[in-house]
PDB file of C-alpha atoms in Angstrom:
ATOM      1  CA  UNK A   1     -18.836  -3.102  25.506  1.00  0.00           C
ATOM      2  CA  UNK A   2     -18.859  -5.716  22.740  1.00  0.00           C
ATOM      3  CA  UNK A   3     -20.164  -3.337  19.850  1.00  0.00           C
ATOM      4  CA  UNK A   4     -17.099  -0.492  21.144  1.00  0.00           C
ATOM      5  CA  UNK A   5     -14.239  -3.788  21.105  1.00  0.00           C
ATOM      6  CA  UNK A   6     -15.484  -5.005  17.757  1.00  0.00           C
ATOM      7  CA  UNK A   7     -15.628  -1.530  16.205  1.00  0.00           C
ATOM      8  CA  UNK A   8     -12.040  -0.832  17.516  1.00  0.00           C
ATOM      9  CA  UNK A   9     -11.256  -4.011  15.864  1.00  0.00           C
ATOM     10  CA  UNK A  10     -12.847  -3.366  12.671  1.00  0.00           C
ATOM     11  CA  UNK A  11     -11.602   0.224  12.030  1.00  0.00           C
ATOM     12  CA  UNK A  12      -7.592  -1.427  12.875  1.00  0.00           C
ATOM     13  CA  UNK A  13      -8.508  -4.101  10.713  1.00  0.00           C
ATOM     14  CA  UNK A  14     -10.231  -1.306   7.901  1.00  0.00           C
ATOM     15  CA  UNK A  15      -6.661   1.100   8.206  1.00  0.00           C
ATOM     16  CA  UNK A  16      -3.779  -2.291   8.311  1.00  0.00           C
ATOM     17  CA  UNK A  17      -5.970  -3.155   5.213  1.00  0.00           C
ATOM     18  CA  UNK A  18      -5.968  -0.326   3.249  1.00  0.00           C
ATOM     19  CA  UNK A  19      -2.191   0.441   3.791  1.00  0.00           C
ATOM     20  CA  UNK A  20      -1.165  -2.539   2.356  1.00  0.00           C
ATOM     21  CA  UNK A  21      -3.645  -2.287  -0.405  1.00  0.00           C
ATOM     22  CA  UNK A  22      -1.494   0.868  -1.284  1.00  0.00           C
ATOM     23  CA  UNK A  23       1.711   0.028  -0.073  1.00  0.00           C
ATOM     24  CA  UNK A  24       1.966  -3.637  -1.899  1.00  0.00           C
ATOM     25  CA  UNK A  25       2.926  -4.559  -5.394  1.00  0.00           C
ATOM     26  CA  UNK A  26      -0.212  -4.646  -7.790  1.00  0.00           C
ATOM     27  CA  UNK A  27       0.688  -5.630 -11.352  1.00  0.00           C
ATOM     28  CA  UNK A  28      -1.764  -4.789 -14.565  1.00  0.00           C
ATOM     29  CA  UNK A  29      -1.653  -6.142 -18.198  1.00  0.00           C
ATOM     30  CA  UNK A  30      -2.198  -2.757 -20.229  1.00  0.00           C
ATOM     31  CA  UNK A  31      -1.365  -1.672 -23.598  1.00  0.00           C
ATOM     32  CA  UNK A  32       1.134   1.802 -23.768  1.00  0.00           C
ATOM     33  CA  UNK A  33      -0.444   4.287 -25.654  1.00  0.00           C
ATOM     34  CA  UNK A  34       1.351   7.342 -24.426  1.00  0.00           C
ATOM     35  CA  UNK A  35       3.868   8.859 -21.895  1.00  0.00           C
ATOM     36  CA  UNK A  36       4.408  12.244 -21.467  1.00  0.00           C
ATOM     37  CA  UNK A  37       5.919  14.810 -18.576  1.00  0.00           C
ATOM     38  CA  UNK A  38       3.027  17.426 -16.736  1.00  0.00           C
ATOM     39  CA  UNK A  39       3.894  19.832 -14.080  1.00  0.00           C
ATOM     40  CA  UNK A  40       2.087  19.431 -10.604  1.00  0.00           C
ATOM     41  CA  UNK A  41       1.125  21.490  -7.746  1.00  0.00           C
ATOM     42  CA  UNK A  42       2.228  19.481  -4.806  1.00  0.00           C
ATOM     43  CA  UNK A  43       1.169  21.953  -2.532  1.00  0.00           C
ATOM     44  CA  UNK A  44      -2.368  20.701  -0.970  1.00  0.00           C
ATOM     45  CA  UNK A  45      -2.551  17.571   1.595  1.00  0.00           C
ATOM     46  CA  UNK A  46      -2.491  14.735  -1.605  1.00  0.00           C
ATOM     47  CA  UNK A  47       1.048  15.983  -1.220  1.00  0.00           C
ATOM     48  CA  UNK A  48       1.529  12.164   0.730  1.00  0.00           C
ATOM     49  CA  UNK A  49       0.288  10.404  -2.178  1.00  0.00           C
ATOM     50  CA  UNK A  50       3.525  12.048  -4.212  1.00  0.00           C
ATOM     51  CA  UNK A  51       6.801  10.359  -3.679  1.00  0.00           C
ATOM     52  CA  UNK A  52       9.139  12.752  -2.281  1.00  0.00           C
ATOM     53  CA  UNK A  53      12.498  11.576  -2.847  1.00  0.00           C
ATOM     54  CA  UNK A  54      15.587  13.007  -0.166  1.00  0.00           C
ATOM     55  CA  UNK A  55      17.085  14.560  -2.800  1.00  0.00           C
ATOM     56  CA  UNK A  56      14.404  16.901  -3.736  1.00  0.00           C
ATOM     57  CA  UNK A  57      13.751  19.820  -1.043  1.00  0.00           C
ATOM     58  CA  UNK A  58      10.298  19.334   1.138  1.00  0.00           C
ATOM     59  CA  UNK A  59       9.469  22.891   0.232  1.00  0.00           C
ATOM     60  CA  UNK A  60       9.253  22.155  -2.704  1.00  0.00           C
ATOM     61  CA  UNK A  61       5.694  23.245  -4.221  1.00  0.00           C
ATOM     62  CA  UNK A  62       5.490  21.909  -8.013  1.00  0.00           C
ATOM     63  CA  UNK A  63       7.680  20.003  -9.928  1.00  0.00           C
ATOM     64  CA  UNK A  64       7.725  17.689 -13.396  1.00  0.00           C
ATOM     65  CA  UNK A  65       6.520  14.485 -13.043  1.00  0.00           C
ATOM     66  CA  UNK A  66       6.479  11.759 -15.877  1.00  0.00           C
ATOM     67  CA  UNK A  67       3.430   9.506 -16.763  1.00  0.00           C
ATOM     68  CA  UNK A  68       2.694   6.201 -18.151  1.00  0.00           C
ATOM     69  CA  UNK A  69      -0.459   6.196 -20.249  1.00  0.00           C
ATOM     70  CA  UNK A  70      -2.406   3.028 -20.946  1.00  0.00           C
ATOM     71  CA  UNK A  71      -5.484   0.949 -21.788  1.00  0.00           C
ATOM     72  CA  UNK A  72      -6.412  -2.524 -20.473  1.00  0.00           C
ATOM     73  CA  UNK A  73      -7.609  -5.243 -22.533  1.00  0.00           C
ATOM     74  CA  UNK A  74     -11.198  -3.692 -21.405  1.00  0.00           C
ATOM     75  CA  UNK A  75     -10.900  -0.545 -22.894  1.00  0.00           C
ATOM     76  CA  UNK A  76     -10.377   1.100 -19.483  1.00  0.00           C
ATOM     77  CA  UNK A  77      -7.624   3.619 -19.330  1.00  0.00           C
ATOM     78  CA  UNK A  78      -5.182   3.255 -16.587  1.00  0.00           C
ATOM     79  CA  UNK A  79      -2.748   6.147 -16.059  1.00  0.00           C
ATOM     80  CA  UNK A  80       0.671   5.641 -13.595  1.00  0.00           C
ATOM     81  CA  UNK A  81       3.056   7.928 -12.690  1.00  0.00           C
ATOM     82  CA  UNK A  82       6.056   7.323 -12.993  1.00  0.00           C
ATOM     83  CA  UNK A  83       8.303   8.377 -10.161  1.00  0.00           C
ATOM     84  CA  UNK A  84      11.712   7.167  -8.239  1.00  0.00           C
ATOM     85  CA  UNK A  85      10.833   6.311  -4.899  1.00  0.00           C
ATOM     86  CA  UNK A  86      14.233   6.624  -3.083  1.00  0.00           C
ATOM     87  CA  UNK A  87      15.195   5.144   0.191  1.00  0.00           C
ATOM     88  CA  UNK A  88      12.037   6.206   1.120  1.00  0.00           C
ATOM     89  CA  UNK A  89       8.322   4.456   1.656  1.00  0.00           C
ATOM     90  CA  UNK A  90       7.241   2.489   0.550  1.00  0.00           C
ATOM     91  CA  UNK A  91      10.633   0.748  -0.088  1.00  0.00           C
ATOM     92  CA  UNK A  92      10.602   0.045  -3.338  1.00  0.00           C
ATOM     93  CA  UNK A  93      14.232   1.240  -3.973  1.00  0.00           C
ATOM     94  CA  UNK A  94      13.325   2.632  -7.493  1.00  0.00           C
ATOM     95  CA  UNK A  95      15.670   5.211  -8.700  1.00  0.00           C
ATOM     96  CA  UNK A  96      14.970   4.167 -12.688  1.00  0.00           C
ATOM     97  CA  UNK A  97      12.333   6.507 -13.550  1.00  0.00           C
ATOM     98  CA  UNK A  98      14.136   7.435 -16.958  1.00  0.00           C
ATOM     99  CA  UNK A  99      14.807   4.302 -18.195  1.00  0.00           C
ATOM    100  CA  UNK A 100      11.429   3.039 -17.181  1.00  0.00           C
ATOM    101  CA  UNK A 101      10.109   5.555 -18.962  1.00  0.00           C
ATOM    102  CA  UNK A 102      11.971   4.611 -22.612  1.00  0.00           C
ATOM    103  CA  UNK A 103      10.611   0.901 -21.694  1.00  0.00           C
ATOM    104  CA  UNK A 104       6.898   2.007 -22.060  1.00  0.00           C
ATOM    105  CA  UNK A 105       8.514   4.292 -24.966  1.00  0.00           C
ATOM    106  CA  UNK A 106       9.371   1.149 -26.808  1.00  0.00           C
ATOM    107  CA  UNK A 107       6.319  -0.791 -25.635  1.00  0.00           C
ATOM    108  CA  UNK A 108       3.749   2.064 -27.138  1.00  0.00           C
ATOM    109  CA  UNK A 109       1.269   0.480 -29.278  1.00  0.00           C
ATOM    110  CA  UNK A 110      -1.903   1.097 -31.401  1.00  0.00           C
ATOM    111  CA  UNK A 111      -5.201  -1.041 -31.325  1.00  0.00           C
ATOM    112  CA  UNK A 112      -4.477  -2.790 -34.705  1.00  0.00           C
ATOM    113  CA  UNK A 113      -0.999  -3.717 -33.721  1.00  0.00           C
ATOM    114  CA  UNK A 114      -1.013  -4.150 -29.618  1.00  0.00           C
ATOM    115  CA  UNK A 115       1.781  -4.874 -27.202  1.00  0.00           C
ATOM    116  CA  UNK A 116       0.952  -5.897 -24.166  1.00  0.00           C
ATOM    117  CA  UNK A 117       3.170  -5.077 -20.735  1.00  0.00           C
ATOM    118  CA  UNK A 118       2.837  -5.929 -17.356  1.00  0.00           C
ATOM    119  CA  UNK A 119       2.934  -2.579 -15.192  1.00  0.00           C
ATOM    120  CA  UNK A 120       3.805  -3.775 -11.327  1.00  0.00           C
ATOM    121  CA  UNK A 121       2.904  -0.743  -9.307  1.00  0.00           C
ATOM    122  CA  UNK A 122       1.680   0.701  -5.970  1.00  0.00           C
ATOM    123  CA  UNK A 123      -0.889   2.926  -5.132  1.00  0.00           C
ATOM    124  CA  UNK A 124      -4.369   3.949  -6.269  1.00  0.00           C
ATOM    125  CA  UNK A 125      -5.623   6.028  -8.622  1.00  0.00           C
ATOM    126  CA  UNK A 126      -8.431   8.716  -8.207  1.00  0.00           C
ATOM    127  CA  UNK A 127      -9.490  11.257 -10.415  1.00  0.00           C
ATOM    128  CA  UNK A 128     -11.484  13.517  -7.762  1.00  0.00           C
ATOM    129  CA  UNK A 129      -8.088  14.176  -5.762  1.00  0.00           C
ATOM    130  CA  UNK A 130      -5.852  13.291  -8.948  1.00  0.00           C
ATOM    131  CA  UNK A 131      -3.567  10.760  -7.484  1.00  0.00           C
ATOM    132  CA  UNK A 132      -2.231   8.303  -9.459  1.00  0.00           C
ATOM    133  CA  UNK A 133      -0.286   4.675  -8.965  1.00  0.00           C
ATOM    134  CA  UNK A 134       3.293   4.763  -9.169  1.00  0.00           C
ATOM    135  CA  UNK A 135       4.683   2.306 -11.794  1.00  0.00           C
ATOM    136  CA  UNK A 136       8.045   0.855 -10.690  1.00  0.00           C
ATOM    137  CA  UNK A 137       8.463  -1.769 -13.546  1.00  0.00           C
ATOM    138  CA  UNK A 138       7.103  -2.690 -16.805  1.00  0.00           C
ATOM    139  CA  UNK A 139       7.517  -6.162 -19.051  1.00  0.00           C
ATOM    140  CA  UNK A 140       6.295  -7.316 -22.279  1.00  0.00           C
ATOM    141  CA  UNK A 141       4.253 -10.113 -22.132  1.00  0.00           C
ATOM    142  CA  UNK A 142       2.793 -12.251 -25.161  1.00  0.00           C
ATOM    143  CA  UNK A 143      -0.773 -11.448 -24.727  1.00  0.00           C
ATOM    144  CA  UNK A 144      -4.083  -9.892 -22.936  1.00  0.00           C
ATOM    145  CA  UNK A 145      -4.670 -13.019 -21.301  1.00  0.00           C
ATOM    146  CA  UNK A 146      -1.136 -13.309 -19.586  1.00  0.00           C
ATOM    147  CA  UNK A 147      -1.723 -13.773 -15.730  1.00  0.00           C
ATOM    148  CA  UNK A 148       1.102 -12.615 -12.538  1.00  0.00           C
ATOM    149  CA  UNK A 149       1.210 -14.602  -9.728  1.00  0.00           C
ATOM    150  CA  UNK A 150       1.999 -11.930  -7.038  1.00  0.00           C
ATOM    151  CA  UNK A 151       4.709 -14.243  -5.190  1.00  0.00           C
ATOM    152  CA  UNK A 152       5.665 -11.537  -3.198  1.00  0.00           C
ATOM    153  CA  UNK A 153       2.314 -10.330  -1.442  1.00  0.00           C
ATOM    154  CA  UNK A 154       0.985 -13.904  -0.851  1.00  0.00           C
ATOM    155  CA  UNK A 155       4.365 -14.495   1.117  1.00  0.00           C
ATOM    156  CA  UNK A 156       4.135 -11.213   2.401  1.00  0.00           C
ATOM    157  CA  UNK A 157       1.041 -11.575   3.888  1.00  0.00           C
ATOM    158  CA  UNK A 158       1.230 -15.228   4.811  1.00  0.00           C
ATOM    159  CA  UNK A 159       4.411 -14.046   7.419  1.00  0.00           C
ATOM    160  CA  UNK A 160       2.235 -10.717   8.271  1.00  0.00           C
ATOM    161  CA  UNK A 161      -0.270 -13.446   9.290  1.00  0.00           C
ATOM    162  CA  UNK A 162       1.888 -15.655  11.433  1.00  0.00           C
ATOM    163  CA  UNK A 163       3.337 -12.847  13.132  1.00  0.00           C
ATOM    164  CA  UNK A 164      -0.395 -11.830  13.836  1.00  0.00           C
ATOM    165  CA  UNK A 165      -1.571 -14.851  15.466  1.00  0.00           C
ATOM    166  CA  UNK A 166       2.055 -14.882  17.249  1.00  0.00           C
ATOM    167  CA  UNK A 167       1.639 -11.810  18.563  1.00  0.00           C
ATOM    168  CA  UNK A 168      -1.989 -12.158  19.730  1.00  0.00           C
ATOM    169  CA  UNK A 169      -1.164 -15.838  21.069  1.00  0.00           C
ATOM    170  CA  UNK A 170       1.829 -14.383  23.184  1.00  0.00           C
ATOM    171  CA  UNK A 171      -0.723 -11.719  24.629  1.00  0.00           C
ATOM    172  CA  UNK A 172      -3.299 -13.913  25.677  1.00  0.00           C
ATOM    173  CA  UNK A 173      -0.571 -15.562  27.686  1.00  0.00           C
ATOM    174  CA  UNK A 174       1.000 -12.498  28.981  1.00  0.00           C
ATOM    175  CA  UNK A 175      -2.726 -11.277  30.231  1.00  0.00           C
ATOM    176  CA  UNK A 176      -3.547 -15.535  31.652  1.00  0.00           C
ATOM    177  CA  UNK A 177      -0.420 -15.630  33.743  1.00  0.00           C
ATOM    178  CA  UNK A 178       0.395 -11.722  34.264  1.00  0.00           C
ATOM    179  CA  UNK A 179      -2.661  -9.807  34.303  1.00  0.00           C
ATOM    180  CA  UNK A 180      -5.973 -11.988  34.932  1.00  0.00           C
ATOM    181  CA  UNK A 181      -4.209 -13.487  38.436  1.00  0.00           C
ATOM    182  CA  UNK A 182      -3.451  -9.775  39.885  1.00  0.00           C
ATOM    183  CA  UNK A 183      -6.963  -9.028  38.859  1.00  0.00           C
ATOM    184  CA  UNK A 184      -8.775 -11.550  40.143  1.00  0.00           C
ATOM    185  CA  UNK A 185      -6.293 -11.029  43.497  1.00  0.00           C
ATOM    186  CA  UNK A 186      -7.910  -7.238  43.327  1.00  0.00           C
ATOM    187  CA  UNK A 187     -10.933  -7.566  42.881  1.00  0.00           C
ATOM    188  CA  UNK A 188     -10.706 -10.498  45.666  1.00  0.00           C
ATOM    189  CA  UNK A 189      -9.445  -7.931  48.224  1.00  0.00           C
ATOM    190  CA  UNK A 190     -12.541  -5.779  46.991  1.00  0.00           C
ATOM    191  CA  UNK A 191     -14.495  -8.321  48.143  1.00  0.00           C
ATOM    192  CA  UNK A 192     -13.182  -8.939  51.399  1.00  0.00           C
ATOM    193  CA  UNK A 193     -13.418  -4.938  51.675  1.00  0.00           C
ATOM    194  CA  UNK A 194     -16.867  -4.932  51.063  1.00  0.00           C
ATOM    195  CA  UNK A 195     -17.941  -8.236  53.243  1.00  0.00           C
ATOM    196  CA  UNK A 196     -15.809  -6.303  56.292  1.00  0.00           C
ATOM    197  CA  UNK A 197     -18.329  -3.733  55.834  1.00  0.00           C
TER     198      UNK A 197
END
């Protein structure tokens, strides 16, 4: 019974994780090397990794979406997309996507000459089902080496934390004086049952 409540556990803990992996600001230090516009099927079930914005119609199968191509300080290209989220999730609020899109215009750079950005997005990118991170803001930054101190996730999940333990701590007293004493009164009156006969 253990293994089964520690699995449960594990596979909540596995799915809470990974949503906020996606759903929570990341932010990159890249160089801009390109940005164009492609046309995508949006037909198939990566369909939820596509913002879909209320005033676009949910039957919609394709549509143009812009990208953000870039390089990090590696050599590893990173490419974002570069769409308005909405009023939808995750709430990000973005509804900037052309004038993001001139920023990493003006930030576009070569190898002998680089400017470096900051690219704060959400998301993941995989090339087997061809999703891509969705950049909602981009900022020039001196150098390579130029480090973002993601304010916003470690308070995020420093109050996601406390309301954890708050939760789980308000349980354990709900179950002490609700649940364990009507238990222990049944299975009490099973015994009394069973001694009878």
């Amino acid at each position: 019974m253990t293994y089964v409540k520690w699995t449960f556990w594990t596979i909540v803990a596995v799915i809470v994780g990974a949503f906020l992996h996606y759903t929570l600001p990341q932010h990159d230090v890249v160089r801009v090397v390109n940005t164009y516009q492609e046309r995508q099927d949006l037909g198939d079930w990566t369909r939820i990794f596509w913002s879909s914005p209320e005033d676009q119609s949910a039957s919609l199968v394709n549509r143009d979406v812009q990208f953000i191509s870039t390089v990090t300080a590696a050599g590893k290209p990173v490419v974002y997309r570069n769409e308005d989220t909405g009023w939808g999730w995750p709430p990000y609020f973005k509804f900037d996507t052309a004038n993001l899109q001139t920023e990493a215009d003006d930030l576009k750079s070569s190898p002998e000459n680089p400017k470096w950005a900051v690219v704060t997005h959400y998301g993941w990118r995989s090339e087997i089902l061809s999703i891509f991170p969705n950049a909602v803001a981009i900022q020039p930054v001196e150098s390579k080496d130029a480090s973002v101190i993601p304010w916003f996730n470690i308070i995020f999940l420093t109050l996601f934390g406390m309301l954890v333990l708050t939760i789980r701590a308000l349980w354990i007293q709900f179950r002490r004086r609700s649940i364990d004493p009507v238990l222990e009164d049944v299975a009490d009156r099973i015994e009394d049952v069973t001694d009878r006969f």
